[in-house]
Amino acid sequence: QLQLQESGPGLVTPSETLSLTCTVSGGSISSTSHYWGWIRQPPGKGLEWIGNIYYSGSPYYNPSLKGRGTMSVDTSRNQFSLRLTSVTAADTAVYYCVRLRGVPAADLWGQGKLVTVSS
Amino acid sequence: QSVLTQPPSASGTPGQTVTISCSGSNSNIGSNPINWYQQLPGAAPKLLFYTNTQRLSGVPDRISASKSGTSASLAIGGLHSEDEGDYYCAAWDDSLNAVIFGGGTKLTVL
């Protein structure tokens, strides 16, 4: 069955760029029935939608990111990625990559990747 | 403070029915579908319902969802200890041009 797995650094220095990759296994990222996205959860807090993208592009970003986010898809590697620039401690969170059956219906989740922003 | 308002906590004894509410406005629940998520302790969230009342495969029918106007509810009947966790509602907001989550409701089975 299809699975998602986040990867990337667990520690990022303030003002630097957070980069995460989600590898899709057991299925194709080029599905015409789904979008792909990122959701984060600060420790002990609720969920925040970061953004979503179709396999062919057309990303959507939460306006709360204020232009700091970039998502991309690599169909040859069956992966999609998130870059978040100028990070601060407020970006410390568990980052989940998700499959979407529609926005905002995330029907499949990765296990999550804790990213801490600290010097 | 979330645009979608949920009670911070709810509780019940095994076998009881507990209802979790999600209150919004015309720009979100009033005009867009709502989705419900369950997050068990230490786990990633799991989608329970999408497009208001569509149950994901594997979600028991003792759990139901409803929507009326600018509010929605999740009802968990025949409460089990395994139902303990956090529950979130989510919807698109036309004014914010963003996906928004409720603040979450922590369900405790006494």
Tab-separated table of C-alpha atoms in Angstrom:
chain	number	residue	atom	x	y	z
A	1	GLN	CA	0.000	0.000	0.000
A	2	LEU	CA	1.044	3.576	-0.534
A	3	GLN	CA	3.277	5.087	2.151
A	4	LEU	CA	4.821	8.497	2.757
A	5	GLN	CA	8.135	9.166	4.475
A	6	GLU	CA	9.579	12.549	5.407
A	7	SER	CA	13.309	13.157	5.398
A	8	GLY	CA	15.590	16.091	6.049
A	9	PRO	CA	17.557	17.811	8.812
A	10	GLY	CA	16.059	17.748	12.282
A	11	LEU	CA	17.845	20.924	13.331
A	12	VAL	CA	17.914	24.201	11.423
A	13	THR	CA	19.653	27.422	12.392
A	14	PRO	CA	17.501	30.552	12.721
A	15	SER	CA	17.327	32.639	9.510
A	16	GLU	CA	18.376	29.624	7.434
A	17	THR	CA	16.252	27.464	5.141
A	18	LEU	CA	14.305	24.394	6.193
A	19	SER	CA	14.256	21.683	3.523
A	20	LEU	CA	12.181	18.519	3.686
A	21	THR	CA	11.490	15.777	1.187
A	22	CYS	CA	8.629	13.313	1.134
A	23	THR	CA	9.170	9.993	-0.610
A	24	VAL	CA	6.087	8.236	-1.917
A	25	SER	CA	6.346	4.446	-2.032
A	26	GLY	CA	3.877	1.793	-3.115
A	27	GLY	CA	2.215	4.061	-5.643
A	28	SER	CA	2.768	6.881	-8.090
A	29	ILE	CA	2.996	10.546	-7.237
A	30	SER	CA	1.593	11.225	-10.708
A	31	SER	CA	-1.891	10.206	-9.636
A	32	THR	CA	-4.503	12.397	-11.261
A	33	SER	CA	-6.832	11.803	-8.317
A	34	HIS	CA	-4.729	13.325	-5.584
A	35	TYR	CA	-2.795	16.360	-4.459
A	36	TRP	CA	0.200	16.297	-2.141
A	37	GLY	CA	0.835	18.590	0.782
A	38	TRP	CA	2.479	19.555	4.021
A	39	ILE	CA	0.916	20.116	7.437
A	40	ARG	CA	2.807	21.000	10.604
A	41	GLN	CA	2.177	20.795	14.313
A	42	PRO	CA	4.216	22.773	16.866
A	43	PRO	CA	4.979	20.736	19.995
A	44	GLY	CA	1.871	20.463	22.152
A	45	LYS	CA	-0.192	22.567	19.771
A	46	GLY	CA	-2.687	22.188	16.942
A	47	LEU	CA	-2.384	21.616	13.219
A	48	GLU	CA	-1.424	24.175	10.578
A	49	TRP	CA	-1.813	23.730	6.841
A	50	ILE	CA	1.378	24.714	5.025
A	51	GLY	CA	0.425	24.103	1.426
A	52	ASN	CA	-0.321	21.617	-1.320
A	53	ILE	CA	0.704	20.824	-4.885
A	54	TYR	CA	-0.458	18.705	-7.797
A	55	TYR	CA	1.996	16.327	-9.479
A	56	SER	CA	2.213	18.704	-12.443
A	57	GLY	CA	2.639	21.847	-10.328
A	58	SER	CA	0.212	24.616	-9.294
A	59	PRO	CA	1.261	24.974	-5.664
A	60	TYR	CA	-0.881	26.629	-3.005
A	61	TYR	CA	0.730	28.175	0.072
A	62	ASN	CA	-0.901	29.251	3.282
A	63	PRO	CA	-0.793	33.083	3.329
A	64	SER	CA	0.479	32.872	6.907
A	65	LEU	CA	3.862	31.802	5.506
A	66	LYS	CA	4.221	35.265	3.985
A	67	GLY	CA	5.944	34.050	0.874
A	68	ARG	CA	8.608	31.949	2.625
A	69	GLY	CA	7.467	28.571	1.316
A	70	THR	CA	8.270	26.722	-1.904
A	71	MET	CA	7.021	23.282	-2.879
A	72	SER	CA	8.072	21.140	-5.803
A	73	VAL	CA	7.467	17.686	-7.229
A	74	ASP	CA	10.025	15.298	-8.718
A	75	THR	CA	8.036	12.642	-10.555
A	76	SER	CA	11.169	10.745	-11.590
A	77	ARG	CA	12.009	10.130	-7.939
A	78	ASN	CA	8.402	9.915	-6.746
A	79	GLN	CA	9.117	12.691	-4.265
A	80	PHE	CA	7.838	16.118	-3.346
A	81	SER	CA	9.609	18.743	-1.305
A	82	LEU	CA	9.161	21.752	0.927
A	83	ARG	CA	11.526	24.647	1.433
A	84	LEU	CA	10.840	27.258	4.077
A	85	THR	CA	13.174	30.244	4.173
A	86	SER	CA	14.148	32.630	6.984
A	87	VAL	CA	13.016	30.257	9.701
A	88	THR	CA	12.522	31.277	13.310
A	89	ALA	CA	11.767	29.376	16.498
A	90	ALA	CA	8.087	29.670	15.591
A	91	ASP	CA	8.726	27.234	12.734
A	92	THR	CA	9.715	24.485	15.165
A	93	ALA	CA	7.184	21.725	14.607
A	94	VAL	CA	6.510	18.204	13.500
A	95	TYR	CA	6.161	18.398	9.730
A	96	TYR	CA	3.874	15.882	8.064
A	97	CYS	CA	3.713	15.159	4.368
A	98	VAL	CA	0.273	14.104	3.244
A	99	ARG	CA	-1.734	12.841	0.309
A	100	LEU	CA	-4.916	14.771	-0.377
A	101	ARG	CA	-8.128	13.430	-1.831
A	102	GLY	CA	-9.188	17.034	-2.013
A	103	VAL	CA	-8.334	20.170	-0.127
A	104	PRO	CA	-8.309	19.920	2.859
A	105	ALA	CA	-8.911	16.176	3.077
A	106	ALA	CA	-5.557	14.574	3.886
A	107	ASP	CA	-6.294	10.868	3.738
A	108	LEU	CA	-2.742	9.542	4.073
A	109	TRP	CA	-0.008	10.862	6.352
A	110	GLY	CA	3.688	10.330	6.825
A	111	GLN	CA	4.931	9.540	10.317
A	112	GLY	CA	6.095	13.129	10.768
A	113	LYS	CA	9.499	14.770	11.078
A	114	LEU	CA	10.385	16.956	14.050
A	115	VAL	CA	12.292	20.018	12.918
A	116	THR	CA	13.765	22.244	15.588
A	117	VAL	CA	14.906	25.757	14.798
A	118	SER	CA	17.702	26.666	17.157
A	119	SER	CA	21.236	27.957	17.161
B	1	GLN	CA	-7.395	31.750	18.593
B	2	SER	CA	-8.705	29.585	15.765
B	3	VAL	CA	-11.312	30.749	13.255
B	4	LEU	CA	-13.016	27.392	13.758
B	5	THR	CA	-14.030	27.069	17.392
B	6	GLN	CA	-13.943	23.735	19.168
B	7	PRO	CA	-14.308	23.010	22.872
B	8	PRO	CA	-10.831	22.323	24.288
B	9	SER	CA	-11.967	19.177	26.031
B	10	ALA	CA	-14.705	16.562	26.121
B	11	SER	CA	-15.175	13.442	28.191
B	12	GLY	CA	-17.397	10.451	28.677
B	13	THR	CA	-17.522	7.002	30.162
B	14	PRO	CA	-17.244	3.785	28.136
B	15	GLY	CA	-20.383	3.164	26.128
B	16	GLN	CA	-21.575	6.754	26.264
B	17	THR	CA	-22.003	9.100	23.318
B	18	VAL	CA	-19.887	12.233	23.137
B	19	THR	CA	-20.405	15.074	20.675
B	20	ILE	CA	-17.658	17.476	19.603
B	21	SER	CA	-18.722	20.735	17.992
B	22	CYS	CA	-16.976	22.952	15.469
B	23	SER	CA	-18.332	26.458	15.027
B	24	GLY	CA	-17.378	28.710	12.143
B	25	SER	CA	-18.855	31.328	9.845
B	26	ASN	CA	-20.303	31.860	6.386
B	27	SER	CA	-16.832	32.129	4.884
B	28	ASN	CA	-15.766	28.649	5.982
B	29	ILE	CA	-18.206	26.016	7.237
B	30	GLY	CA	-21.150	27.940	5.842
B	31	SER	CA	-19.891	27.680	2.282
B	32	ASN	CA	-17.305	24.903	2.174
B	33	PRO	CA	-17.066	21.228	3.120
B	34	ILE	CA	-15.688	20.297	6.502
B	35	ASN	CA	-13.354	17.463	7.391
B	36	TRP	CA	-12.663	15.745	10.694
B	37	TYR	CA	-9.381	14.283	11.962
B	38	GLN	CA	-8.494	12.057	14.883
B	39	GLN	CA	-5.038	12.131	16.454
B	40	LEU	CA	-4.324	9.358	18.927
B	41	PRO	CA	-1.493	9.874	21.434
B	42	GLY	CA	1.919	9.806	19.789
B	43	ALA	CA	0.506	9.203	16.315
B	44	ALA	CA	-0.035	11.188	13.155
B	45	PRO	CA	-3.542	12.507	12.582
B	46	LYS	CA	-5.995	10.364	10.654
B	47	LEU	CA	-8.817	11.562	8.438
B	48	LEU	CA	-12.186	10.365	9.697
B	49	PHE	CA	-14.675	12.276	7.531
B	50	TYR	CA	-14.365	14.402	4.402
B	51	THR	CA	-16.887	16.515	2.523
B	52	ASN	CA	-18.979	16.915	5.671
B	53	THR	CA	-20.282	13.377	6.185
B	54	GLN	CA	-18.269	11.011	3.970
B	55	ARG	CA	-16.766	8.361	6.221
B	56	LEU	CA	-13.296	7.039	5.407
B	57	SER	CA	-13.039	3.284	4.931
B	58	GLY	CA	-12.367	1.612	8.257
B	59	VAL	CA	-14.016	4.276	10.408
B	60	PRO	CA	-16.671	2.515	12.521
B	61	ASP	CA	-20.257	3.568	11.996
B	62	ARG	CA	-20.598	4.380	15.701
B	63	ILE	CA	-18.752	7.576	14.746
B	64	SER	CA	-20.791	10.035	12.707
B	65	ALA	CA	-20.499	13.580	11.413
B	66	SER	CA	-23.044	16.246	10.614
B	67	LYS	CA	-23.190	19.850	9.475
B	68	SER	CA	-25.794	22.545	9.707
B	69	GLY	CA	-25.298	26.121	8.607
B	70	THR	CA	-22.052	27.437	10.055
B	71	SER	CA	-21.536	24.610	12.534
B	72	ALA	CA	-20.585	20.958	12.407
B	73	SER	CA	-20.458	18.107	14.877
B	74	LEU	CA	-18.694	14.811	15.364
B	75	ALA	CA	-20.527	12.225	17.446
B	76	ILE	CA	-18.727	9.246	18.933
B	77	GLY	CA	-21.090	6.606	20.230
B	78	GLY	CA	-20.332	3.508	22.281
B	79	LEU	CA	-17.239	5.231	23.605
B	80	HIS	CA	-14.117	3.073	23.843
B	81	SER	CA	-10.889	3.808	25.705
B	82	GLU	CA	-9.147	3.628	22.318
B	83	ASP	CA	-11.086	6.744	21.263
B	84	GLU	CA	-8.988	8.895	23.596
B	85	GLY	CA	-7.094	11.525	21.669
B	86	ASP	CA	-7.423	14.859	19.936
B	87	TYR	CA	-10.035	15.661	17.322
B	88	TYR	CA	-9.752	18.464	14.772
B	89	CYS	CA	-12.131	19.997	12.257
B	90	ALA	CA	-10.802	21.637	9.088
B	91	ALA	CA	-12.240	23.673	6.239
B	92	TRP	CA	-11.330	26.153	3.539
B	93	ASP	CA	-11.970	29.787	4.409
B	94	ASP	CA	-12.949	32.031	1.484
B	95	SER	CA	-12.025	35.260	3.284
B	96	LEU	CA	-8.608	34.127	4.459
B	97	ASN	CA	-7.952	32.154	1.253
B	98	ALA	CA	-6.558	29.479	3.515
B	99	VAL	CA	-7.200	26.055	4.946
B	100	ILE	CA	-8.016	26.441	8.625
B	101	PHE	CA	-8.137	23.962	11.490
B	102	GLY	CA	-10.093	24.141	14.662
B	103	GLY	CA	-8.037	24.341	17.820
B	104	GLY	CA	-8.698	20.701	18.602
B	105	THR	CA	-10.721	18.899	21.256
B	106	LYS	CA	-9.047	16.518	23.681
B	107	LEU	CA	-11.342	13.566	24.309
B	108	THR	CA	-10.937	11.709	27.593
B	109	VAL	CA	-12.616	8.396	28.319
B	110	LEU	CA	-13.186	8.272	32.072
